[in-house]
Coordinates of C-alpha atoms and ligand atoms in Angstrom, one line a residue:
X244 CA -17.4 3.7 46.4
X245 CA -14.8 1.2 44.5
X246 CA -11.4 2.4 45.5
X247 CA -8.5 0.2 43.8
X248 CA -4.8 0.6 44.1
X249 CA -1.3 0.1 42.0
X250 CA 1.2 -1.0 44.7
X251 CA 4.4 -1.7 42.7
X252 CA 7.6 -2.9 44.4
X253 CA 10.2 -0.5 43.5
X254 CA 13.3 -3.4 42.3
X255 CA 14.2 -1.7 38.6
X256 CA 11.7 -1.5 36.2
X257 CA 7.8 -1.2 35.9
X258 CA 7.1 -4.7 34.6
X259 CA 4.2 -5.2 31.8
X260 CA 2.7 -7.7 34.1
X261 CA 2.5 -4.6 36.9
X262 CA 1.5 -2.4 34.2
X263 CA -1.3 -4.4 33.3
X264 CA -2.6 -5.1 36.8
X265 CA -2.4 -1.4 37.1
X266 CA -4.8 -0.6 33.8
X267 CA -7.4 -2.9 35.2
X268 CA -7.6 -1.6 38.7
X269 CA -7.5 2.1 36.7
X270 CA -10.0 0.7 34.8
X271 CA -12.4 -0.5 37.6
X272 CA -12.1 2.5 39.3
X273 CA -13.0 4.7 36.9
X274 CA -15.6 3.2 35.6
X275 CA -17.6 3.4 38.9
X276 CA -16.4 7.1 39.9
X277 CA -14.3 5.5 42.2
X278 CA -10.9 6.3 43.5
X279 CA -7.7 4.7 41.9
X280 CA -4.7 5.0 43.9
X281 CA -0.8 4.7 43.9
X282 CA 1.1 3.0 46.2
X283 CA 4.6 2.2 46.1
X284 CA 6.2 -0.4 48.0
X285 CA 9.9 0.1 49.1
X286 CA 10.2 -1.5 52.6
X287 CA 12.5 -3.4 51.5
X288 CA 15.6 -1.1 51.9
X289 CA 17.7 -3.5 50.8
X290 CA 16.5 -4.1 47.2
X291 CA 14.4 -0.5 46.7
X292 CA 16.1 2.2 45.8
X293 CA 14.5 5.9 44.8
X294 CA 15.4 5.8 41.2
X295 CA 13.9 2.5 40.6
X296 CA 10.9 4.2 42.4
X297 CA 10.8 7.3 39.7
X298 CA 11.1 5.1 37.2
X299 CA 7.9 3.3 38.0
X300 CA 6.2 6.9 38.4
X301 CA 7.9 7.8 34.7
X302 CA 6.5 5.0 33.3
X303 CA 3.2 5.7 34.8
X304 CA 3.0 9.4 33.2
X305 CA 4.4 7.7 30.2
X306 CA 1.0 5.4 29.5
X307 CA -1.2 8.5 30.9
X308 CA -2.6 6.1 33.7
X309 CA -3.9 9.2 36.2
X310 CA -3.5 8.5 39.9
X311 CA -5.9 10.3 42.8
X312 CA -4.0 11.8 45.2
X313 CA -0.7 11.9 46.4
X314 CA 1.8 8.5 46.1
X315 CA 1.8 6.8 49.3
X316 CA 5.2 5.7 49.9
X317 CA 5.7 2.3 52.2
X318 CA 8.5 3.8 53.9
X319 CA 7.3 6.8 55.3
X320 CA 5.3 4.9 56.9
X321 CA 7.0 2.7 60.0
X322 CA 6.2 4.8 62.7
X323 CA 2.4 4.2 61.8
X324 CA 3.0 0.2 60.9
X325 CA 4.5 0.1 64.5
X326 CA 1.8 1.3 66.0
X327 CA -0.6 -1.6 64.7
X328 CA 2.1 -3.7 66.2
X329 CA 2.2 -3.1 69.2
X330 CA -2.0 -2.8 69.2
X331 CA -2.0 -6.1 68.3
X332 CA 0.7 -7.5 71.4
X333 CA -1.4 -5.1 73.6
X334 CA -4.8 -7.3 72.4
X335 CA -2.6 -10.4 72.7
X336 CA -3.2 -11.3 68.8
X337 CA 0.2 -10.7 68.5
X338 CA 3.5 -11.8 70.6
X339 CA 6.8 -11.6 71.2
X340 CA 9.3 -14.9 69.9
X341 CA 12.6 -15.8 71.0
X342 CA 13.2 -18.1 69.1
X343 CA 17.1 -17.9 67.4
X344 CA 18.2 -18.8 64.4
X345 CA 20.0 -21.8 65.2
X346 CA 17.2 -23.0 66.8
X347 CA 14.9 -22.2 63.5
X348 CA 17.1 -23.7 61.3
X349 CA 17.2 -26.9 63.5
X350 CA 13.5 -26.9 63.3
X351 CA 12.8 -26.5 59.9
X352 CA 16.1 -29.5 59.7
X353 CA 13.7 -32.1 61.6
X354 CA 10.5 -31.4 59.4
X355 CA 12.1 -31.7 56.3
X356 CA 13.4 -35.0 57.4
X357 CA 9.9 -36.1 58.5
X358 CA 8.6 -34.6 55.3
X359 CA 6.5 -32.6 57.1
X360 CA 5.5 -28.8 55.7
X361 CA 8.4 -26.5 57.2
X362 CA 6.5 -24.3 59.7
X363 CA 6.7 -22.4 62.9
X364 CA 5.7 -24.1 65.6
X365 CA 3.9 -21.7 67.9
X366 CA 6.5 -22.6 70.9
X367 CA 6.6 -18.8 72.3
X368 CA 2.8 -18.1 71.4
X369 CA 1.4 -18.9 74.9
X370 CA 4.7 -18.1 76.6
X371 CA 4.2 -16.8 79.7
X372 CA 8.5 -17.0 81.4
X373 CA 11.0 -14.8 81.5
X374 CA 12.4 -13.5 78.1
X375 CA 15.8 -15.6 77.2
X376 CA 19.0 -12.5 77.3
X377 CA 20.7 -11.0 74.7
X378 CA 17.9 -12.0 72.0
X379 CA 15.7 -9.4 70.0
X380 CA 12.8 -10.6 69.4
X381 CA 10.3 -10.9 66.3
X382 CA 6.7 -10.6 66.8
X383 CA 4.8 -13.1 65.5
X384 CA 0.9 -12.8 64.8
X385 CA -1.2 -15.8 66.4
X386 CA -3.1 -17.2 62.6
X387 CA -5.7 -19.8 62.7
X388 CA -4.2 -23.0 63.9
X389 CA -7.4 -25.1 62.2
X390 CA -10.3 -24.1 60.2
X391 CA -9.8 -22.7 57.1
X392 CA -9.3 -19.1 55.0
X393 CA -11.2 -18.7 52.3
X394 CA -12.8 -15.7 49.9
X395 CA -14.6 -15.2 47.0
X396 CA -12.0 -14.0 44.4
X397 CA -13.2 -12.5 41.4
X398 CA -11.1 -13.9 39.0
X399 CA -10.8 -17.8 40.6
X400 CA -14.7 -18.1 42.2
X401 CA -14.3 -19.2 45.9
X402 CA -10.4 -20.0 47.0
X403 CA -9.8 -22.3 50.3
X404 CA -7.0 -22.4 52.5
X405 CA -6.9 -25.1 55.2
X406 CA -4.9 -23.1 57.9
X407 CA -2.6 -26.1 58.6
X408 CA -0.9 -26.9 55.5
X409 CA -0.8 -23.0 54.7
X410 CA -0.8 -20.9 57.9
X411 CA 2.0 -20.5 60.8
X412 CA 2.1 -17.9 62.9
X413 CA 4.1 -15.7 61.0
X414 CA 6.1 -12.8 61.3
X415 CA 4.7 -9.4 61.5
X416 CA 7.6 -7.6 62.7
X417 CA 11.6 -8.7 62.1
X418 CA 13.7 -8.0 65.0
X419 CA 15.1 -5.0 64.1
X420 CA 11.2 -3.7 64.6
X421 CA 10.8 -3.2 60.4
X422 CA 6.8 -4.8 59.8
X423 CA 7.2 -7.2 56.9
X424 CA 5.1 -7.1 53.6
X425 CA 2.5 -9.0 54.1
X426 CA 1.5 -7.2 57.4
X427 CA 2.0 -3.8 55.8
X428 CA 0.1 -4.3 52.4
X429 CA -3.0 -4.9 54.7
X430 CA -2.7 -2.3 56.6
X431 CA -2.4 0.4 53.9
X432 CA -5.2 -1.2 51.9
X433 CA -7.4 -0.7 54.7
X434 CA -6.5 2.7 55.4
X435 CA -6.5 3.2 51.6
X436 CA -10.3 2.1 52.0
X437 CA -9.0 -0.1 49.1
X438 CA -12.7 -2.2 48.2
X439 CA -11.0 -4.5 45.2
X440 CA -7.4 -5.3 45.5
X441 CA -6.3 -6.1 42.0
X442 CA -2.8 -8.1 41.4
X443 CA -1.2 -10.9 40.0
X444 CA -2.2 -14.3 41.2
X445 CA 1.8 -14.6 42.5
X446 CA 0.5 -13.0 45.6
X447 CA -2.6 -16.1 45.7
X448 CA -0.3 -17.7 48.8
X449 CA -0.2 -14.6 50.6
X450 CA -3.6 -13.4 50.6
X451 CA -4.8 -16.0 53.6
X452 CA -1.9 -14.1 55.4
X453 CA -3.4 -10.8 55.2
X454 CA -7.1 -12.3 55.7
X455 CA -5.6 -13.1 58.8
X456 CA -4.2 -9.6 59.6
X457 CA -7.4 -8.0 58.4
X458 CA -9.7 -10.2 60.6
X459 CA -6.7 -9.6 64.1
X460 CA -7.1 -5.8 63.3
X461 CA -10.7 -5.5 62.9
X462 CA -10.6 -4.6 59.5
X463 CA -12.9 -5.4 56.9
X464 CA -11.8 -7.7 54.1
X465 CA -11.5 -6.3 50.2
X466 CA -12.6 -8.5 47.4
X467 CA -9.3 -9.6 45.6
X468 CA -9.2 -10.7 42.2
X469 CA -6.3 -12.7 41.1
X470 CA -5.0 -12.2 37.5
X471 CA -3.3 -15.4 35.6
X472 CA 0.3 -14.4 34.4
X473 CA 1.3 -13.5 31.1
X474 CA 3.2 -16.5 29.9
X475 CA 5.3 -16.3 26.4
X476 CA 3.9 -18.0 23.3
X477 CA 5.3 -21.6 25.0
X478 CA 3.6 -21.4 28.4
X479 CA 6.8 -20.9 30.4
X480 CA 6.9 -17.5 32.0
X481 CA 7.8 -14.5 29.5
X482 CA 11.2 -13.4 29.8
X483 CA 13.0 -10.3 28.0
X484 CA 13.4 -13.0 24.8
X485 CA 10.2 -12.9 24.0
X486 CA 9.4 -9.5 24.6
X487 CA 10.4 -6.7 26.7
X488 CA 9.3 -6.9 30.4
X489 CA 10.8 -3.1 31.2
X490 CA 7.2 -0.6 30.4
X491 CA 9.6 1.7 29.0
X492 CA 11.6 -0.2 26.5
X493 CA 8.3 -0.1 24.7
X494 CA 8.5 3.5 24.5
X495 CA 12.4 2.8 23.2
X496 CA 11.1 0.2 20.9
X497 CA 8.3 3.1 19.1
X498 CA 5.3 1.7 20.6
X499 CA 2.6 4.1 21.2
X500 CA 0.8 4.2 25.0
X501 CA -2.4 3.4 23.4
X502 CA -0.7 0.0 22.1
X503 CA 0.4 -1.0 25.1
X504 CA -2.9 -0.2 27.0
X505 CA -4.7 -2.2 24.7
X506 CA -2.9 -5.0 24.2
X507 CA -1.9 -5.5 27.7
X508 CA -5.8 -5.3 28.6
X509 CA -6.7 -7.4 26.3
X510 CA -3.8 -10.1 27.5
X511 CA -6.4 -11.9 30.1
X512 CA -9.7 -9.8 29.0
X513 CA -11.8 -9.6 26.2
X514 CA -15.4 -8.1 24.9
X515 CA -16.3 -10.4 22.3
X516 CA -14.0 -10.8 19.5
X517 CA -13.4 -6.9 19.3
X518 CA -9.4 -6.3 19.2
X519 CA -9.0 -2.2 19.3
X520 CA -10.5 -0.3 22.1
X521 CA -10.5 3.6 22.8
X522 CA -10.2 4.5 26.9
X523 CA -13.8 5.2 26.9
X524 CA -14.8 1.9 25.6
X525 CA -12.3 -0.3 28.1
X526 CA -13.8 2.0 30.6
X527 CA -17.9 1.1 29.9
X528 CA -17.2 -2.4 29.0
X529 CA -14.2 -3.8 31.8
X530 CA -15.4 -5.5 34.8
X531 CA -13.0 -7.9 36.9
X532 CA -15.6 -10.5 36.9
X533 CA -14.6 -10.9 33.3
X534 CA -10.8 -11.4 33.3
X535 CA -9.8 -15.0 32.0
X536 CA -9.3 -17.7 34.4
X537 CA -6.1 -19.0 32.5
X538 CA -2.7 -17.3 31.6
X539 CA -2.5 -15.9 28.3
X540 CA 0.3 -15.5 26.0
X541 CA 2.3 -12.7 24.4
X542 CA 1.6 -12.2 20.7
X543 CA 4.6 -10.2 19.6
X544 CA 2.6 -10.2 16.0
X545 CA -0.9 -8.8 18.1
X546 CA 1.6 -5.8 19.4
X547 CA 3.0 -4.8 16.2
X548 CA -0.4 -5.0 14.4
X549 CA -1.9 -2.7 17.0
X550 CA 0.6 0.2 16.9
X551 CA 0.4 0.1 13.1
X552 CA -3.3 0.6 14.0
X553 CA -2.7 2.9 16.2
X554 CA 0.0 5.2 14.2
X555 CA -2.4 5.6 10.4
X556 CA -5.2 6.7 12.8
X557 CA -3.1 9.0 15.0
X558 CA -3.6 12.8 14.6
X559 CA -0.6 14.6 12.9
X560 CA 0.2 17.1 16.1
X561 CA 0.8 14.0 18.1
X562 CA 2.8 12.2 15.5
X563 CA 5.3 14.8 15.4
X564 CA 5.2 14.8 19.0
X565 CA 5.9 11.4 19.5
X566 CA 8.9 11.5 16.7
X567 CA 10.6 14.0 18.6
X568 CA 12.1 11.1 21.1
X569 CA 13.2 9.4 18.0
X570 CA 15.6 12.8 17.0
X571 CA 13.3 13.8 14.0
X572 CA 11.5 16.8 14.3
X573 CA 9.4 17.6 11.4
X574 CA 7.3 20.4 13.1
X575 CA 8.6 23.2 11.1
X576 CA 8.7 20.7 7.9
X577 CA 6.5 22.8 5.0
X578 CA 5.0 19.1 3.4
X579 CA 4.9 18.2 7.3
X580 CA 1.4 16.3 6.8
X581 CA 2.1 15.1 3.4
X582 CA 5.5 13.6 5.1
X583 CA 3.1 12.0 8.2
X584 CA 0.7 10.5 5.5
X585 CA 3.3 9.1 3.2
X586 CA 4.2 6.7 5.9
X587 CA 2.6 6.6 8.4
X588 CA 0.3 3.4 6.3
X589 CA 4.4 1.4 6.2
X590 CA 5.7 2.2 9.9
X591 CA 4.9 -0.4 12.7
X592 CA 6.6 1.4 15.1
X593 CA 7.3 4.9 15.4
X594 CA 11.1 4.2 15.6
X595 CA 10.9 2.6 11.9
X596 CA 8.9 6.0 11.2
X597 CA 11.4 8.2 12.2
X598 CA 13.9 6.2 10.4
X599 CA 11.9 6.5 6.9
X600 CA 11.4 10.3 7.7
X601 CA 15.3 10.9 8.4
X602 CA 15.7 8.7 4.8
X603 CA 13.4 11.0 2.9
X604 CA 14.9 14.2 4.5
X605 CA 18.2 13.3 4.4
X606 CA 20.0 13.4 0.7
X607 CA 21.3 9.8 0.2
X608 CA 24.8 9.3 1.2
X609 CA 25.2 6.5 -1.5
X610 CA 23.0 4.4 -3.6
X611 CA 21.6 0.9 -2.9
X612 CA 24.3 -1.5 -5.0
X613 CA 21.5 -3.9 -6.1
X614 CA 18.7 -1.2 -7.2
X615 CA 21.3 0.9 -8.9
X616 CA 22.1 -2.3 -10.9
X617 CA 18.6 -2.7 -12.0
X618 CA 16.9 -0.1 -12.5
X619 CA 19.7 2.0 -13.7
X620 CA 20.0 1.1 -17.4
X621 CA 21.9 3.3 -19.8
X622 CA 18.4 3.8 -20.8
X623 CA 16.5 4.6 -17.9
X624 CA 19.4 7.1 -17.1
X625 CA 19.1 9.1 -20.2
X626 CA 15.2 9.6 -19.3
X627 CA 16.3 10.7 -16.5
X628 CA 18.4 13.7 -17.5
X629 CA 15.7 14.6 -19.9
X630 CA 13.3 14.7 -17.3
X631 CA 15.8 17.0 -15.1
X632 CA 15.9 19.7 -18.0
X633 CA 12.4 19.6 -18.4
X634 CA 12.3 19.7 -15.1
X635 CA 14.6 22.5 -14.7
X636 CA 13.1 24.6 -17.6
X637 CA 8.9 24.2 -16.2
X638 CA 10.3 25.7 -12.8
X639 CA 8.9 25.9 -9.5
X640 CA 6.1 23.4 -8.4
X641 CA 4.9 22.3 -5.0
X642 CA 2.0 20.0 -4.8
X643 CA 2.3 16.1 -5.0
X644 CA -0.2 16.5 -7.5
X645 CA 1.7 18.7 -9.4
X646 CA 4.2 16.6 -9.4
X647 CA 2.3 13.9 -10.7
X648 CA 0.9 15.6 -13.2
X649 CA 4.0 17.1 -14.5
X650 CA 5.5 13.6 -14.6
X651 CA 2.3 12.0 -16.9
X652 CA 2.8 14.7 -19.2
X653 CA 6.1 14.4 -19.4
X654 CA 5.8 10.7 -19.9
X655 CA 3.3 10.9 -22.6
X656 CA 5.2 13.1 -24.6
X657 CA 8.2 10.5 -24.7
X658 CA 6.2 7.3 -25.5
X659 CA 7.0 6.7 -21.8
X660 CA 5.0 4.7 -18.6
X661 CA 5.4 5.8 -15.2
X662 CA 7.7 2.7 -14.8
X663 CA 10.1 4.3 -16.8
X664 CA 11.2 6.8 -14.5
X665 CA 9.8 5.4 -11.0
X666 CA 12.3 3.7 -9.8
X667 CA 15.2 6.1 -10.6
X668 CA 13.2 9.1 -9.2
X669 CA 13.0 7.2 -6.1
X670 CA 16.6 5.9 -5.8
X671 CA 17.6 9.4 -6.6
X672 CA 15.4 10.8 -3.6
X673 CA 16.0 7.9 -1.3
X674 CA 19.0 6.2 -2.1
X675 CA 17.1 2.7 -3.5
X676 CA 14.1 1.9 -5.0
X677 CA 11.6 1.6 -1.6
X678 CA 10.1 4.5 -0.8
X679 CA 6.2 5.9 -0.5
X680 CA 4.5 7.1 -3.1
X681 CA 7.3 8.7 -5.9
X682 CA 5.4 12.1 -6.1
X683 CA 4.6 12.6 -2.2
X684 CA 8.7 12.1 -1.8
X685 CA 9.1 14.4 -4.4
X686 CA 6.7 17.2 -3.0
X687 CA 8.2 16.9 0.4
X688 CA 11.3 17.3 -0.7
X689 CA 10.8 20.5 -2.5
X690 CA 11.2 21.3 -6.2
X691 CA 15.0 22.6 -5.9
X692 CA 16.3 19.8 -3.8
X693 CA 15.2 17.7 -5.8
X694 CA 16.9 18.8 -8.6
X695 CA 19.7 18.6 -6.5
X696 CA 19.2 14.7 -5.6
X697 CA 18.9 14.6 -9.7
X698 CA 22.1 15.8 -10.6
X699 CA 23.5 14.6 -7.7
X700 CA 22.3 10.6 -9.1
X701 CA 23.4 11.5 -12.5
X702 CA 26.9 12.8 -11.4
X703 CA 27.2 10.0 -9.1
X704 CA 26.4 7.0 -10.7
X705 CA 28.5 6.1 -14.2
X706 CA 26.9 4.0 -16.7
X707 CA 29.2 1.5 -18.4
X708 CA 28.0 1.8 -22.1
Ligands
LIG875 N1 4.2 -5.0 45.6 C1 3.6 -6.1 45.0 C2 4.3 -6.4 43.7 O1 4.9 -5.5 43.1 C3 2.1 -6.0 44.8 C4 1.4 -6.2 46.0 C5 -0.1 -6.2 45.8 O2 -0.6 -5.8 44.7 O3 -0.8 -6.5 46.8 O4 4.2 -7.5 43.2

């Protein structure tokens, strides 16, 4: 069975790098009936806090990336770290150093001078006197001195370490008896059964570490696949000014899930030249084999041109759904589909959505300076009020279509085109001359308020003769 894992470090935010890590170890998982689990990592009390831990969870729900089982959290878990500590100093794979600080430091001093590699130098790993007083130790696993590390990663092809420019014997357990990451991660991924460890190729450097914890427990190795960063459209790594790195500011921003989903997966993967892919399709077609060797960049254009993908095809229930976090709620809204399908073909983003909904709903406040200037002729304003009092005197009508059709005839009659009267119906119902299609705005706005909007445009705006 392939078991993967997301194992987040709970500092802030759930970073779209960690986000997309997490789709393809979903994705793998999954796909084989296999088991994808959650793990969050917050040893480090210092810099992990609970909220920041929620907030990864949130933005999980958020992108509807299920989990089996319950979240394993790192720090219930030092009572059972400890115990693989001490298993190891019982086998003698693991000991106990004295070494202080000052003593460290003096070290590390002398082989920067001789440009040497800064390393431990194994001086308490076959020590055998009495322990020096008043200093706690740190226990310190005994790694490969020669020889070398390597694996097959699925991403890279075979990776080497030479233990001696990469391995020391390194610390497994800080004085103060907390296990550190490196020691821990290995640990839970093999009593997570994990089979393909999934992450960013960051954590390269540290897999020979936890080869070497795997192999001094007796535990079998996973196969690791190392996934190139996401740079920004210059190569340098992405920062928040070229797009957001916080998983939820998309949400903010009016992205839908599904954007984000696809064009994170497809940021390092691809199936030939095929840009939009449903779950199911990601699903059958992902493999970790596949991801791209080198770090691919963030196409601000790519995102946009997916959620506008994303929001024409999207179902009207979940539409007004998703406006609902924007303040707009439409659900009880009579021309509520009419409304959806007027924009939805102009919104990017389901913020700019809301905003063109709240424009249409809303009576203007004023009129646009520039399109009141040209469109509204002394001309174009007296059709206007004729079209009002025919308007008035034809009475109720519902229908876009009706509408529509009411407006040709209308137009006909005077010797008129549609151009005539477009613009001002629309800077009447919108405030300026941008809007969807005239008789769609007109038919969700509803025959008497549009009246209104009329008389409100003719009262409002004076001519000069
Ligand atoms: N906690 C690590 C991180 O957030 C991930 C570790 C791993 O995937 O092995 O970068």
């Amino acid at each position: 069975m392939i078991v993967t894992r997301f194992a987040p470090s709970p500092t802030g935010y759930l970073h779209i790098g960690g986000l997309r890590t997490a789709i393809y170890s979903y994705l793998w998982a999954r796909k084989n009936n296999g088991k994808f689990l959650l793990r969050i990592e917050d040893t480090d009390l210092a810099r992990n806090s609970k909220e920041a831990a929620d907030a990864i969870v949130e933005a999980f729900k958020w992108v509807g990336l299920s989990h089996d089982g319950e979240i394993l959290y790192q720090s219930e878990r030092f009572d059972l770290y400890k115990t693989y500590v001490q298993k190891l100093l019982d086998e003698g794979k693991a000991y106990k150093c004295y070494m202080s600080k000052e003593e460290l430091d003096a070290l590390r001093a002398e082989q920067m001078a001789k440009k040497e590699r800064t390393r431990y130098d194994g001086r308490y790993r076959d020590f055998t006197g009495t322990a020096p007083l008043g200093i706690e130790p740190v226990i310190r696993i005994k790694a490969p001195i020669d020889g070398q590390i390597s694996f097959v990663d699925g991403v890279k092809g075979e990776v080497v370490f030479n233990a001696k420019d990469m391995l020391d014997d390194f610390i497994i357990a800080r004085s103060d008896g907390v296990p550190t990451y490196n020691f821990v991660v290995t640990i839970d991924d093999a009593l997570m059964e994990v089979t393909d460890v999934i992450r960013g190729d960051d954590h390269l450097s540290n897999t020979p570490k936890q080869i070497v914890v795997y192999n001094a427990l007796g535990f079998s190795v996973p196969r690791f696949h190392h996934v190139p960063m996401i740079l920004n459209p210059e190569g340098k790594k992405l920062s928040k000014r070229d797009g957001a790195t916080d998983v939820m500011e998309y949400q903010k921003e009016g992205y839908l899930p599904e954007t984000l989903l696809n064009f994170l997966i497809r940021l390092g993967w691809s199936h030939g030249d095929q840009e939009i892919f449903s779950l199911q399709e990601m699903q059958e077609w992902f493999d970790p084999t596949d991801i791209n060797k080198s770090a691919s960049a963030y196409n601000k254009e790519k995102l946009l041109w997916l959620n506008a993908h994303y929001i024409k095809t999207m179902p009207y229930e979940r539409i007004i759904e998703e406006l609902k976090y924007f303040g707009v709620d439409i659900g009880l809204h009579v021309r509520k589909e009419v409304l959806v399908d007027a924009i939805r073909d102009r919104a990017k983003t389901l913020k700019e959505f809301a905003s063109q909904v709240q424009q249409i709903l809303d009576a203007p406040q004023s009129y646009d300076e520039k399109a009141v200037e040209k469109f509204l002729t002394k001309e174009a304003m007296a059709v206007l009020e004729d079209y009002l009092a025919v308007l008035i005197a034809k009475g109720m009508m519902s229908e876009a279509s009706e509408f529509e059709e009411f407006t040709k005839a209308f137009l006909e009659e005077k010797g008129l085109k549609l151009k005539d009267i477009a613009q001002s119906l629309r800077i009447a119902m919108v405030g300026n001359s941008v809007s969807p299609s005239v008789f769609e705005v007109l038919s969700i706005v509803g025959y008497n308020e549009v009246i209104k909007r009329i008389q409100n445009l003719i009262q409002g705006v004076r001519v000069e003769s």
